[in-house]
Short mmCIF file of C-alpha atoms in Angstrom, two decimals:
data_model
loop_
_atom_site.label_atom_id
_atom_site.label_comp_id
_atom_site.label_asym_id
_atom_site.label_seq_id
_atom_site.Cartn_x
_atom_site.Cartn_y
_atom_site.Cartn_z
CA MET A 258 20.91 48.43 25.19
CA ASP A 259 23.87 48.75 22.88
CA PRO A 260 24.75 45.17 21.80
CA THR A 261 28.48 45.85 21.47
CA LEU A 262 28.65 47.04 25.08
CA VAL A 263 26.68 44.09 26.40
CA SER A 264 28.78 41.55 24.45
CA LEU A 265 31.93 43.22 25.78
CA VAL A 266 30.74 42.75 29.35
CA ILE A 267 29.79 39.12 28.66
CA GLN A 268 33.29 38.60 27.20
CA ILE A 269 34.82 40.04 30.37
CA ALA A 270 32.66 37.72 32.47
CA GLY A 271 33.71 34.76 30.33
CA ILE A 272 37.41 35.53 30.66
CA GLY A 273 36.92 36.07 34.39
CA LEU A 274 35.23 32.68 34.83
CA LEU A 275 37.93 30.98 32.77
CA VAL A 276 40.68 32.56 34.86
CA ALA A 277 38.89 31.62 38.08
CA VAL A 278 38.56 27.98 36.99
CA LEU A 279 42.21 27.83 35.87
CA GLN A 280 43.27 29.41 39.16
CA THR A 281 41.43 26.75 41.20
CA VAL A 282 42.72 23.89 39.04
CA LEU A 283 46.33 25.11 39.24
CA GLU A 284 46.14 25.63 42.99
CA GLN A 285 44.81 22.10 43.40
CA ALA A 286 47.76 20.79 41.33
CA ASP A 287 50.20 22.55 43.71
CA LYS A 288 51.39 25.12 41.15
CA SER A 289 50.30 28.33 42.86
CA GLU A 290 52.89 30.50 41.03
CA TRP A 291 51.31 29.52 37.73
CA ALA A 292 47.92 30.33 39.27
CA MET A 293 49.09 33.84 40.14
CA ALA A 294 50.60 34.29 36.65
CA VAL A 295 47.36 33.19 34.99
CA THR A 296 45.36 35.61 37.17
CA VAL A 297 47.64 38.52 36.30
CA ALA A 298 47.54 37.66 32.58
CA GLY A 299 43.74 37.49 32.67
CA LEU A 300 43.61 40.84 34.46
CA ILE A 301 45.83 42.48 31.83
CA VAL A 302 43.72 41.11 28.98
CA VAL A 303 40.56 42.33 30.65
CA MET A 304 42.07 45.75 31.45
CA TYR A 305 42.07 46.63 27.75
CA SER A 306 38.31 46.12 27.49
CA ILE A 307 37.71 47.91 30.80
CA VAL A 308 39.72 50.95 29.72
CA GLU A 309 37.65 51.13 26.53
CA LEU A 310 34.39 50.93 28.51
CA ILE A 311 35.46 53.56 31.03
CA THR A 312 36.66 55.89 28.25
CA ASP A 313 33.22 55.53 26.62
CA LEU A 314 31.54 56.41 29.89
CA PHE A 315 33.68 59.44 30.62
CA ASP A 316 33.31 60.71 27.04
CA ALA A 317 29.53 60.50 27.39
CA VAL A 318 29.70 62.34 30.73
CA ARG A 319 31.95 65.02 29.25
CA THR A 320 29.57 65.70 26.35
CA MET A 321 26.79 66.02 28.90
CA VAL A 322 28.83 68.52 30.93
CA GLN A 323 29.72 70.64 27.93
CA PHE A 324 26.10 71.64 27.47
CA MET B 222 16.67 52.04 26.10
CA ASN B 223 14.25 49.61 27.73
CA ILE B 224 14.19 49.54 31.51
CA MET B 225 13.52 45.79 31.45
CA GLN B 226 16.70 45.29 29.43
CA VAL B 227 18.71 47.29 31.94
CA VAL B 228 17.27 45.40 34.92
CA ALA B 229 17.76 42.02 33.22
CA PHE B 230 21.34 42.93 32.36
CA ALA B 231 22.01 43.98 35.96
CA LEU B 232 20.53 40.75 37.32
CA VAL B 233 22.56 38.56 34.97
CA CYS B 234 25.71 40.45 35.94
CA SER B 235 24.94 40.06 39.64
CA LEU B 236 24.57 36.32 39.13
CA LEU B 237 27.91 36.11 37.32
CA LEU B 238 29.48 38.26 40.03
CA THR B 239 28.41 35.93 42.84
CA LEU B 240 30.01 33.07 40.88
CA LEU B 241 33.23 35.01 40.28
CA ARG B 242 33.55 36.33 43.82
CA GLN B 243 33.85 32.79 45.18
CA SER B 244 36.98 32.08 43.16
CA SER B 245 38.65 35.37 42.26
CA ASP B 246 37.94 38.73 43.92
CA ALA B 247 40.01 40.63 41.35
CA MET B 248 38.01 39.43 38.36
CA ALA B 249 34.79 40.12 40.29
CA LEU B 250 35.86 43.75 40.75
CA VAL B 251 36.67 44.03 37.05
CA LEU B 252 33.25 42.64 36.07
CA ALA B 253 31.52 44.96 38.56
CA VAL B 254 33.33 47.98 37.06
CA ALA B 255 32.45 46.89 33.52
CA ALA B 256 28.75 46.30 34.26
CA SER B 257 28.37 49.58 36.18
CA ALA B 258 30.16 51.51 33.42
CA VAL B 259 27.88 50.03 30.75
CA ILE B 260 24.68 50.84 32.66
CA LEU B 261 25.85 54.40 33.37
CA THR B 262 26.83 54.90 29.71
CA VAL B 263 23.38 53.80 28.55
CA ILE B 264 21.76 56.21 31.01
CA VAL B 265 23.98 59.17 30.15
CA ARG B 266 23.25 58.75 26.45
CA GLN B 267 19.56 59.35 27.24
CA LEU B 268 20.28 62.69 28.90
CA PRO B 269 20.68 65.24 26.03
CA PRO B 270 16.92 65.89 25.50
CA ILE B 271 16.44 66.42 29.24
CA LEU B 272 19.36 68.82 29.31
CA THR B 273 18.05 70.80 26.37
CA ALA B 274 14.68 71.10 28.10
CA LEU B 275 16.43 72.29 31.29
CA GLN B 276 18.36 74.88 29.30
CA GLY B 277 15.13 76.18 27.77
CA LEU B 278 13.48 76.47 31.17
CA ALA B 279 16.51 78.24 32.65
CA ALA B 280 16.58 80.71 29.76
CA ARG B 281 12.90 81.50 30.27
CA ALA B 282 13.42 81.96 34.00
CA GLY B 283 16.32 84.33 33.35
CA VAL B 284 18.96 82.13 35.00
CA GLU B 285 22.45 82.70 33.62
CA MET B 286 23.87 79.79 31.62
CA PHE B 287 27.01 79.87 33.75
CA TYR B 288 25.07 78.84 36.85
CA LEU B 289 23.22 76.05 35.05
CA ARG B 290 26.46 74.72 33.58
CA THR B 291 28.15 74.77 37.00
CA LEU B 292 25.18 72.91 38.46
CA LEU B 293 25.41 70.24 35.76
CA ARG B 294 29.16 69.92 36.31
CA VAL B 295 28.58 69.43 40.04
CA MET B 296 26.02 66.70 39.31
CA ALA B 297 28.39 64.96 36.90
CA VAL B 298 31.19 65.00 39.51
CA ALA B 299 28.79 63.63 42.13
CA TYR B 300 27.73 60.70 39.92
CA VAL B 301 31.25 59.82 38.81
CA VAL B 302 32.57 59.97 42.39
CA ASP B 303 29.69 57.82 43.62
CA PHE B 304 30.38 55.28 40.87
CA GLY B 305 34.07 55.01 41.78
CA ALA B 306 33.67 55.11 45.56
CA HIS B 307 31.00 52.39 45.69
CA LEU B 308 33.09 50.10 43.48
CA CYS B 309 36.10 50.63 45.77
CA SER B 310 34.08 49.83 48.88
CA ASP B 311 32.58 46.75 47.20
CA ALA B 312 36.14 45.54 46.63
CA GLY B 313 36.72 45.94 50.36
CA GLU B 314 38.74 49.19 50.15
CA GLY B 315 36.76 51.42 52.50
CA ALA B 316 39.66 53.86 52.97
CA LEU B 317 40.04 54.39 49.22
CA ALA B 318 36.31 54.93 48.88
CA LYS B 319 36.31 57.58 51.61
CA ASN B 320 39.22 59.37 49.98
CA VAL B 321 37.53 59.35 46.57
CA ARG B 322 34.44 60.87 48.22
CA LEU B 323 36.58 63.52 49.90
CA ALA B 324 38.20 64.38 46.56
CA GLY B 325 34.75 64.77 45.02
CA LYS B 326 33.60 67.07 47.83
CA VAL B 327 36.67 69.29 47.51
CA LEU B 328 36.24 69.51 43.73
CA ILE B 329 32.56 70.42 44.07
CA LEU B 330 33.45 73.12 46.61
CA ALA B 331 36.06 74.53 44.21
CA MET B 332 33.47 74.66 41.42
CA ALA B 333 30.83 76.23 43.66
CA VAL B 334 33.04 79.09 44.94
CA PRO B 335 32.06 81.59 42.16
CA ILE B 336 28.37 80.96 42.87
CA ILE B 337 28.87 81.47 46.62
CA ILE B 338 30.69 84.73 45.95
CA ALA B 339 27.91 85.87 43.61
CA VAL B 340 25.26 85.09 46.24
CA ALA B 341 27.29 86.96 48.88
CA ASP B 342 27.56 89.95 46.53
CA VAL B 343 23.79 90.01 46.05
CA VAL B 344 23.17 89.79 49.78
CA VAL B 345 25.67 92.58 50.54
CA GLY B 346 24.06 94.73 47.84
CA LEU B 347 20.64 94.26 49.39
CA LEU B 348 22.01 95.10 52.84
CA ASP B 349 23.63 98.25 51.45
CA GLN B 350 20.31 99.37 49.99
CA VAL B 351 18.55 98.71 53.30
CA ILE B 352 21.20 100.55 55.31
CA VAL B 353 21.25 103.55 52.96
CA GLN B 354 17.49 103.91 53.30
#
């Protein structure tokens, strides 16, 4: 499997875990607005990588269709 | 591509997903989308030799390229729609998943209309020959 793709997914998982831990910690400390802000920020950061992955996928599908 | 690598990657991602889903459903959806997209990309990149072989077979059988290309387009739409709809339903959005499936069905019908008309033309031609005789 393409190593760049796999490392991208592992990065996304890492950021996701970090955001989840921060969310739990902040909710425990009674700062749930910060928790929501951290979740949204993490989602935006991860969206960039996701868009790149999905563009790769749809490009591959389009070259297959053009046959 | 090694099938063991793909399976191992999918298992590792499932493990991470169960961890993520406990704390944050949104990040779990994002990871599910990313992992599915990567696996599908790896698969699609293996397809060109198979497609060339199919093209060769179709040419030998006398099938027009237009029909083969429409068939491949229909298959591509089916896979993409399945990918999106399953991810939506995994995130708990059953209504969105159903609507994505409906959109896929309508698009496939729109693409298949020329073939249906061609088949109807052939059938009517045969009937005309039979009736004339």
